[in-house]
PDB file of C-alpha atoms in Angstrom:
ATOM      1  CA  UNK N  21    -146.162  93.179 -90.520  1.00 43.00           C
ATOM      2  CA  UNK N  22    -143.560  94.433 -92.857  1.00 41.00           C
ATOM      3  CA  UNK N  23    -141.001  91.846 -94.951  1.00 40.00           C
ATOM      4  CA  UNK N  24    -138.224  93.585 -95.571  1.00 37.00           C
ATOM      5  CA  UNK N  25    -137.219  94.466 -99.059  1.00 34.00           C
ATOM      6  CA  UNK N  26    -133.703  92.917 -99.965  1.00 33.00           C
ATOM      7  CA  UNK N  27    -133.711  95.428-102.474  1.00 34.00           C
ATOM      8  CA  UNK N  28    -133.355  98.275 -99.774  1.00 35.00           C
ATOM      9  CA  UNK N  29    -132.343  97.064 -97.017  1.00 34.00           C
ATOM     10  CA  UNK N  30    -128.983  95.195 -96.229  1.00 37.00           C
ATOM     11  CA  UNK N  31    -127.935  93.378 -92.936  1.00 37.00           C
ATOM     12  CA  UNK N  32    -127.310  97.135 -91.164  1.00 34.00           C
ATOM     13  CA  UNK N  33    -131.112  97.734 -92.292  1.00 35.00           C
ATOM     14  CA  UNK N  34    -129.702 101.085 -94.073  1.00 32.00           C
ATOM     15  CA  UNK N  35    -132.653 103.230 -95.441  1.00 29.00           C
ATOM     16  CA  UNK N  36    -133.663 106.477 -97.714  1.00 25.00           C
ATOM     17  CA  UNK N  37    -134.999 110.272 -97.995  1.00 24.00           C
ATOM     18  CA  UNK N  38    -135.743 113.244 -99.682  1.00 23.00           C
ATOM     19  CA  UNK N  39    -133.486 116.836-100.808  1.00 23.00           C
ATOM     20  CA  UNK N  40    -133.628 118.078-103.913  1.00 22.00           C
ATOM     21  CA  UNK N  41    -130.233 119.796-104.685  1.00 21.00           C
ATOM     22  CA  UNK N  42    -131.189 121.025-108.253  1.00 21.00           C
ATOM     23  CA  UNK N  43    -129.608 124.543-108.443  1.00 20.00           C
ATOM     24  CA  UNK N  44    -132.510 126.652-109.980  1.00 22.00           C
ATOM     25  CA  UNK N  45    -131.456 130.304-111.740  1.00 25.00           C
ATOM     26  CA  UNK N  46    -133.367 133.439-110.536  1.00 26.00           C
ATOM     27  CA  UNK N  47    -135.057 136.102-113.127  1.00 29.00           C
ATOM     28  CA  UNK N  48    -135.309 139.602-112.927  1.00 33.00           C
ATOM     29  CA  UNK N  49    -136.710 142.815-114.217  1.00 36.00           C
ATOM     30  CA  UNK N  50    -133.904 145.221-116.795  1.00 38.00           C
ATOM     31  CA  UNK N  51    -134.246 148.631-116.216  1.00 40.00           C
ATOM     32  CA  UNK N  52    -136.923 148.916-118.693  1.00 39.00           C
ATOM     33  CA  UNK N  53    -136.048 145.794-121.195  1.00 41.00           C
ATOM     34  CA  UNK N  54    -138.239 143.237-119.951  1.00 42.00           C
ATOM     35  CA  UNK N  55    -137.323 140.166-117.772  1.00 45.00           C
ATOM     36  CA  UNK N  56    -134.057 138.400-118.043  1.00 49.00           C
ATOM     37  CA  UNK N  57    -133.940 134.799-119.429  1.00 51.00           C
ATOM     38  CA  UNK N  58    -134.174 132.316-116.713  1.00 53.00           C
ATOM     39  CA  UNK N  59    -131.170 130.535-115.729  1.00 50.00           C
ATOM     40  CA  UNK N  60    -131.041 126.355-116.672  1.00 51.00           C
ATOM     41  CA  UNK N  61    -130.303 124.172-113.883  1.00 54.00           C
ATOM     42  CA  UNK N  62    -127.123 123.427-113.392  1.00 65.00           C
ATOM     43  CA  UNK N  63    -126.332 119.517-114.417  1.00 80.00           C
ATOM     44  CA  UNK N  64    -126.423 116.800-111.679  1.00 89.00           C
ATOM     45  CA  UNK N  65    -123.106 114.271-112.393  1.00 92.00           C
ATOM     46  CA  UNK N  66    -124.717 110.688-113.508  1.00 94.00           C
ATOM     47  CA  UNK N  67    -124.571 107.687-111.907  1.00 95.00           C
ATOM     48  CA  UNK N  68    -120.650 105.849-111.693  1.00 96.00           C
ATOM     49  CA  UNK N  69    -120.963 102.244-112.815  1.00 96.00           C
ATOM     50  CA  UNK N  70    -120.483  99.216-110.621  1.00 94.00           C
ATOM     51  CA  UNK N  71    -116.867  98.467-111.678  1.00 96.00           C
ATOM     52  CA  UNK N  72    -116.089 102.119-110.891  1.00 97.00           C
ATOM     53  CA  UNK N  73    -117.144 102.006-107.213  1.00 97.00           C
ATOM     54  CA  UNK N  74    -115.409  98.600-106.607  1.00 97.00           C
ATOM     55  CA  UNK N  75    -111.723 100.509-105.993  1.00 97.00           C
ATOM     56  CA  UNK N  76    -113.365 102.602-103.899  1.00 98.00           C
ATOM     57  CA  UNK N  77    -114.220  99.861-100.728  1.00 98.00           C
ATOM     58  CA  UNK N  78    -112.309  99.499 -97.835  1.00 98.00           C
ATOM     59  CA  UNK N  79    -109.586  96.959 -97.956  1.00 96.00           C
ATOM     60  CA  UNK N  80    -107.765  94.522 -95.595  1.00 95.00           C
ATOM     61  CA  UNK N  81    -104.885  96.943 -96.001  1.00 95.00           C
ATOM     62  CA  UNK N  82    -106.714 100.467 -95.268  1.00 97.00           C
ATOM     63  CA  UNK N  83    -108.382  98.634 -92.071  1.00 97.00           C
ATOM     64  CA  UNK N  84    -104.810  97.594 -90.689  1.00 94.00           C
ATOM     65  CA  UNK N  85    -104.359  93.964 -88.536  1.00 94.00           C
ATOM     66  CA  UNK N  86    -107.199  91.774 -87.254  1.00 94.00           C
ATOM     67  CA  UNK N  87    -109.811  91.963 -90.084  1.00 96.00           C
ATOM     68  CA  UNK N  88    -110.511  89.180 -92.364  1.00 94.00           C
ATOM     69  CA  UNK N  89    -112.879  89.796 -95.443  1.00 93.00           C
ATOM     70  CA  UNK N  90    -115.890  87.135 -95.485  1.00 92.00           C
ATOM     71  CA  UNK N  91    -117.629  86.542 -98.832  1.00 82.00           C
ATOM     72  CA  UNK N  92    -121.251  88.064 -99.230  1.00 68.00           C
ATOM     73  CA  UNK N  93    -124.388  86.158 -99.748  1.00 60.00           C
ATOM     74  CA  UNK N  94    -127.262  87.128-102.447  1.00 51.00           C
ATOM     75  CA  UNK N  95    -129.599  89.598-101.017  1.00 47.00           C
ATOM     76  CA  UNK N  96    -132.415  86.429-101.446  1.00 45.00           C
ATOM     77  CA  UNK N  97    -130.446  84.290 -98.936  1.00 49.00           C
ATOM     78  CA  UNK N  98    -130.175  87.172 -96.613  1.00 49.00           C
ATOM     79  CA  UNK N  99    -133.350  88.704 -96.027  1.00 50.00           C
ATOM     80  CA  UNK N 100    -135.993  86.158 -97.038  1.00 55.00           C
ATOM     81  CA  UNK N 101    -136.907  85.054 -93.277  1.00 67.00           C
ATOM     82  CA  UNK N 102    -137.081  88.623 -91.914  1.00 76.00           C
ATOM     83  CA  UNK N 103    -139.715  91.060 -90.781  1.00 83.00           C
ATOM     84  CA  UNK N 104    -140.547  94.140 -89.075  1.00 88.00           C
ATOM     85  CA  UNK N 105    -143.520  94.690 -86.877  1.00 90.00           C
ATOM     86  CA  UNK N 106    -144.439  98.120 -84.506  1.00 93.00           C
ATOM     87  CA  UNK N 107    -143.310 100.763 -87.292  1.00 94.00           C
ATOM     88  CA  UNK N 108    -145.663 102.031 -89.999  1.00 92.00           C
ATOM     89  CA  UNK N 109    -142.169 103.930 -91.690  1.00 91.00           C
ATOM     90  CA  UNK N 110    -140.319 101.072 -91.826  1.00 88.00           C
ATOM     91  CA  UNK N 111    -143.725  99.103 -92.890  1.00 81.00           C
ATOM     92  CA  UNK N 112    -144.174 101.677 -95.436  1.00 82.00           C
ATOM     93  CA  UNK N 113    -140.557 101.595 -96.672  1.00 80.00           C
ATOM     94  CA  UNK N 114    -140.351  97.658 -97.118  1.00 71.00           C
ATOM     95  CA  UNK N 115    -143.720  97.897 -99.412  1.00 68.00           C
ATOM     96  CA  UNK N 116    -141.888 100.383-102.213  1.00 61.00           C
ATOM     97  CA  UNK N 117    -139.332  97.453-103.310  1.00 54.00           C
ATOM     98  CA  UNK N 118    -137.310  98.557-106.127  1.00 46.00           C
ATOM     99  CA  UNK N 119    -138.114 102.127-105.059  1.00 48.00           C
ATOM    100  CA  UNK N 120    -135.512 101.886-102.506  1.00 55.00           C
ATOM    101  CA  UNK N 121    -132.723 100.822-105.186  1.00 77.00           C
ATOM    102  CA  UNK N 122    -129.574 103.283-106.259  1.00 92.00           C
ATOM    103  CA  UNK N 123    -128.365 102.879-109.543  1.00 95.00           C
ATOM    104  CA  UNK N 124    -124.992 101.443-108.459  1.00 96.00           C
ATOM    105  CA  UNK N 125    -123.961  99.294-105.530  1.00 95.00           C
ATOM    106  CA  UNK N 126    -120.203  97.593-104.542  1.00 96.00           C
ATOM    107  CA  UNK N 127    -120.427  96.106-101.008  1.00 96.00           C
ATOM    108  CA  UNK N 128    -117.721  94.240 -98.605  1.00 96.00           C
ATOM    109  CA  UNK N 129    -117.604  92.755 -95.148  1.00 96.00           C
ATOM    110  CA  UNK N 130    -114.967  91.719 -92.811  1.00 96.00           C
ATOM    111  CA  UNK N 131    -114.355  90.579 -89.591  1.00 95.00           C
ATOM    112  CA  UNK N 132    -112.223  91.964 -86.791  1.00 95.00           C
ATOM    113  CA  UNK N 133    -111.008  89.618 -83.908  1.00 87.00           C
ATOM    114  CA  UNK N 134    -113.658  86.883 -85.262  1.00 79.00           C
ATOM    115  CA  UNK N 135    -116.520  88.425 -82.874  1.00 82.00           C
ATOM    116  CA  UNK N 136    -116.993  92.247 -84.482  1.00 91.00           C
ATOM    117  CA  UNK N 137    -118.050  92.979 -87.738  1.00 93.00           C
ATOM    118  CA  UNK N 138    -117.898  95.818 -90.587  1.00 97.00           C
ATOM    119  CA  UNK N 139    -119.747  96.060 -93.539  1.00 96.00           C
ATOM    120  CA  UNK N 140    -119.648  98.646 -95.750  1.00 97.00           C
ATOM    121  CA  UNK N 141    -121.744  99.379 -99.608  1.00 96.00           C
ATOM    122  CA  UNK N 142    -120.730 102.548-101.614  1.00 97.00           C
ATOM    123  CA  UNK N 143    -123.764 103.404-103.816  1.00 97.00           C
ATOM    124  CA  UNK N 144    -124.428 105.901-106.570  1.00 97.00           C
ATOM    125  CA  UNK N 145    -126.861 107.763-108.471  1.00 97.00           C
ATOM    126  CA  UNK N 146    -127.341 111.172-109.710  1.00 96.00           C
ATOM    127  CA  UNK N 147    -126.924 113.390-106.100  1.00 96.00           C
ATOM    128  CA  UNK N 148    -130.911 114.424-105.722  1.00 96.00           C
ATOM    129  CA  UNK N 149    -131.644 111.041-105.427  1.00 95.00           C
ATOM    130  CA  UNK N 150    -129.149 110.086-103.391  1.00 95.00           C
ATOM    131  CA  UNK N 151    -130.252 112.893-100.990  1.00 96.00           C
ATOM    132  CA  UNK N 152    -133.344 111.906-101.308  1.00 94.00           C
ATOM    133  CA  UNK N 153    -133.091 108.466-100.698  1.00 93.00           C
ATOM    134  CA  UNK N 154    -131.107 108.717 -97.596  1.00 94.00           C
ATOM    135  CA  UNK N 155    -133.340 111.107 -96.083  1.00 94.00           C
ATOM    136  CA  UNK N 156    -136.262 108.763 -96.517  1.00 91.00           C
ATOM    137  CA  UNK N 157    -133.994 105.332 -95.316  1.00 92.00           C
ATOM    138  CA  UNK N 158    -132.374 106.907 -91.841  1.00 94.00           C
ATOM    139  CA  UNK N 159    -135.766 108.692 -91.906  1.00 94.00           C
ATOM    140  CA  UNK N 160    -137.516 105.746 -91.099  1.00 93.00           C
ATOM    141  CA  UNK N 161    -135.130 103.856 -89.180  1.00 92.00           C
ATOM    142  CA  UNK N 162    -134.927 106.443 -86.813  1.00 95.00           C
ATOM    143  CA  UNK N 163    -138.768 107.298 -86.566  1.00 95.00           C
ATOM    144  CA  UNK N 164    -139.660 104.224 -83.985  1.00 95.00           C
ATOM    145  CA  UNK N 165    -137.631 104.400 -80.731  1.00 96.00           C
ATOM    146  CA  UNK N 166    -138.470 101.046 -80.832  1.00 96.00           C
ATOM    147  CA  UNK N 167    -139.858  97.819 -83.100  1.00 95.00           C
ATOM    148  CA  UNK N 168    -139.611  94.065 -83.041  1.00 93.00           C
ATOM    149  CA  UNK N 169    -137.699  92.194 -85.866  1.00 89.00           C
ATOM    150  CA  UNK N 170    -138.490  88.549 -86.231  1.00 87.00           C
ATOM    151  CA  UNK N 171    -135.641  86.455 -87.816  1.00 78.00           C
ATOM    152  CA  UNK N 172    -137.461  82.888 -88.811  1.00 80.00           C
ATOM    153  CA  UNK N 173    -139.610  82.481 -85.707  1.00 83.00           C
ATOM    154  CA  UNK N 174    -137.465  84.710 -83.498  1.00 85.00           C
ATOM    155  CA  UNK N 175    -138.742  87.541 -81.791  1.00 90.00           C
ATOM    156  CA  UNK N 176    -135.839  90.414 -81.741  1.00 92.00           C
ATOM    157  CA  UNK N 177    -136.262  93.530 -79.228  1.00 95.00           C
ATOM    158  CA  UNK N 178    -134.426  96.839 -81.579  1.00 96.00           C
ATOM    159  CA  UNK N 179    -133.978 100.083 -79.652  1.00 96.00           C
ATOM    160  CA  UNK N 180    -132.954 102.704 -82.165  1.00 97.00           C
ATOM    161  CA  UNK N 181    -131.442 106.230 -81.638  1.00 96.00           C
ATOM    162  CA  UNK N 182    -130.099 108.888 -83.945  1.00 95.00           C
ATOM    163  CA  UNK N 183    -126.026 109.189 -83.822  1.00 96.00           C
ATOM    164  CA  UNK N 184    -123.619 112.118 -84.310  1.00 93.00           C
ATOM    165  CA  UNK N 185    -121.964 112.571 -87.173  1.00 94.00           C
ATOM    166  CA  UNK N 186    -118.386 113.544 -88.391  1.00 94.00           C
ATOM    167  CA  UNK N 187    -118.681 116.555 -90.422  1.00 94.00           C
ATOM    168  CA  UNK N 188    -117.539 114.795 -93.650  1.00 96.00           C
ATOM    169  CA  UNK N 189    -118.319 114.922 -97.338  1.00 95.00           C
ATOM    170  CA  UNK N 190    -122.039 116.731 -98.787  1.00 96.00           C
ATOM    171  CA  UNK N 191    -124.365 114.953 -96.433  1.00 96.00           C
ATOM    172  CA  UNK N 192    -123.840 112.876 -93.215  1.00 97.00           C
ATOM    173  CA  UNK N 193    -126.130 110.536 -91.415  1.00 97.00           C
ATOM    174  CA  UNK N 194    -126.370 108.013 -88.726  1.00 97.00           C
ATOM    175  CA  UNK N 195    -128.157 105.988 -86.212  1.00 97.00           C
ATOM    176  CA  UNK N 196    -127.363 103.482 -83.545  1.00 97.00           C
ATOM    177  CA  UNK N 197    -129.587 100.194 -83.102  1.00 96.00           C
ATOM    178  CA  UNK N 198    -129.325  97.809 -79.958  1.00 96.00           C
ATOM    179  CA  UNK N 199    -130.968  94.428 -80.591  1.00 93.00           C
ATOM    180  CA  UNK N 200    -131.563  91.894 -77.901  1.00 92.00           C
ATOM    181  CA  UNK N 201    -131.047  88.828 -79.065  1.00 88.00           C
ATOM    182  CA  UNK N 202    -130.921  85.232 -77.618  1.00 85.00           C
ATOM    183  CA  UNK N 203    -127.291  85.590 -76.873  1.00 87.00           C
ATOM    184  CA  UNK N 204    -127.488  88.761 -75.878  1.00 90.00           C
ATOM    185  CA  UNK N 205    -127.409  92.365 -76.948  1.00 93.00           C
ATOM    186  CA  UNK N 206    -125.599  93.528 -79.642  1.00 93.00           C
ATOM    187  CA  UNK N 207    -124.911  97.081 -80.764  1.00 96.00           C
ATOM    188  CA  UNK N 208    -124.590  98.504 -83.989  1.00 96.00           C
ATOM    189  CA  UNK N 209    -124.167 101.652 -85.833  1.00 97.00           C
ATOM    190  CA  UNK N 210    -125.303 102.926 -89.232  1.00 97.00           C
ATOM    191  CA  UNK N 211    -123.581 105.799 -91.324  1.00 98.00           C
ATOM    192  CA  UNK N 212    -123.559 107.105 -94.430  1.00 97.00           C
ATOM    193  CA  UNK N 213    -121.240 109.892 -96.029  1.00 97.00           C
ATOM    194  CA  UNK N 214    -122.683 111.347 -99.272  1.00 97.00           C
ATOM    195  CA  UNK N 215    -120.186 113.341-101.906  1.00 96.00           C
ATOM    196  CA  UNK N 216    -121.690 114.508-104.626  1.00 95.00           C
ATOM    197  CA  UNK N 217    -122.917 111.594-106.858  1.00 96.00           C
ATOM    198  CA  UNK N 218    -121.355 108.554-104.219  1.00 97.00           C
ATOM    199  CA  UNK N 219    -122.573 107.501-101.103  1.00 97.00           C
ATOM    200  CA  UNK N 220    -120.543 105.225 -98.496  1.00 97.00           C
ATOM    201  CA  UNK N 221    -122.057 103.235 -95.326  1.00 97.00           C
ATOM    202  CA  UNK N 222    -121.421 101.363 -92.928  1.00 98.00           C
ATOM    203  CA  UNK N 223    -122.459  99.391 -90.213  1.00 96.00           C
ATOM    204  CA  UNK N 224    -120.530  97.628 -87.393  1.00 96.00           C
ATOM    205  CA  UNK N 225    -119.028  97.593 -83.603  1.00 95.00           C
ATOM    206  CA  UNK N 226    -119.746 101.769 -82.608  1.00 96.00           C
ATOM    207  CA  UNK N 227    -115.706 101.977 -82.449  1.00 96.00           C
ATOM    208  CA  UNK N 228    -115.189  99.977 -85.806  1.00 97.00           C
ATOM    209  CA  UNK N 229    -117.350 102.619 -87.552  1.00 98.00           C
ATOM    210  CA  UNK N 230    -116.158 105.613 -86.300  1.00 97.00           C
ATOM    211  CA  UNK N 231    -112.770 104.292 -86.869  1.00 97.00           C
ATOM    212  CA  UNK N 232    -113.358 103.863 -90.207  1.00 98.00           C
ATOM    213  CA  UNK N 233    -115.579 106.276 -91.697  1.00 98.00           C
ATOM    214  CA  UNK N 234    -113.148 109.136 -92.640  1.00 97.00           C
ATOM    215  CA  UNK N 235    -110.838 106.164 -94.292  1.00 98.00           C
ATOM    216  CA  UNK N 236    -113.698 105.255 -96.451  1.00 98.00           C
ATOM    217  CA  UNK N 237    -114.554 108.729 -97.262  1.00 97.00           C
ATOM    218  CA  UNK N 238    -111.158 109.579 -97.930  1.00 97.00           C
ATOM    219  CA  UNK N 239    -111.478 106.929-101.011  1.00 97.00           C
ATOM    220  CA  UNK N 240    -114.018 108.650-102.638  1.00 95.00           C
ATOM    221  CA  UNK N 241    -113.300 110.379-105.813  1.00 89.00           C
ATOM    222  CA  UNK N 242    -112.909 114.197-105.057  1.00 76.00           C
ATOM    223  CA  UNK N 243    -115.999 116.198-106.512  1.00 59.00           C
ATOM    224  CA  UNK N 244    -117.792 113.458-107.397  1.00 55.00           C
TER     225      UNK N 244
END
């Protein structure tokens, strides 16, 4: 049984993976003067700071009428009663902990028509990991068709498949999840944009999402 980390994993149980995207030089022989000197790696952008990815979440006013922004909860209050049984990736990611952690995070949630939701983080680091870390987070969230996720004492029923994506930004990746819960099921999808050095997700209502995606990438600083 896994406990998921509240360090990587949020209420859309987003995940991580692996790309290097480190531009290596090539060498080669002169015409009879020896090799050429290697080319250095071109330099990755660093990390922007929390207070510079704040302007860049969704607002009430990019999401248009009906949505009302809730206030967030720590991560301890969140995640503390949950766990994942039936998938050695997700087991596997839950275990690394701090691993799992960017090196910048702004998040924000909201409402829509008091029964949908939409949360979205933007996240940066240098863009290898990044890459790397979403590879290895939808990686595992999409390697069990299906798991159980126990809330307190509640047994939960998740059916996961991978999604389409828009063609947006460096890197794109997504995943639908159907849980069956008490009240019924409930759908929601997962995506993630990367450009360059900033990452955006979110997770929601299938239409809310794909509503919103290009919006949210659209706020993201050119280049990054």
């Amino acid at each position: 049984m896994m406990r998921i980390s509240t360090s990587g994993t949020r209420r859309w149980m987003l995940g991580t993976a692996v790309c290097g995207v480190l531009i290596t030089g090539c060498s080669g022989g002169g015409d009879g003067g020896g090799a050429k000197p290697q080319a250095k790696p071109a330099a990755e952008a660093k990390p922007l700071a929390a207070d510079a990815l704040r302007p860049l979440l969704l607002t009430q006013a990019d999401l248009g009428s009906g949505y009302v922004q809730v206030q967030e909860q720590s991560g301890e209050q969140k995640f503390d009663d949950i766990s994942v049984q039936g998938c050695p990736a997700l087991e596997k990611l839950g275990q690394s902990g701090e691993e799992n952690m960017f090196a910048a995070k702004a998040e924000a949630s909201f409402t829509y028509d008091r029964d949908a939701t939409l949360g979205e983080e933007v996240h940066s680091d240098r863009p290898s990991v990044l890459s790397s870390k979403l590879r290895e987070l939808f990686g595992a969230y999409t390697s069990c068709p299906t798991y159980t996720m126990t809330s307190g004492t509640t047994p939960i029923e998740v059916k996961v498949s991978k999604s389409v994506t828009p063609e947006l930004g460096d890197e794109q990746f997504a995943y639908t999840s159907t849980m069956e819960l008490p009240s019924g099921a409930q759908v929601l999808k997962t995506m993630a944009v990367r450009e360059g050095n900033v990452a955006v997700m979110l997770v929601g209502a299938p239409a809310l999402v794909d509503r919103h995606i290009k919006t949210a990438v659209g706020k993201l600083p050119a280049g990054s």
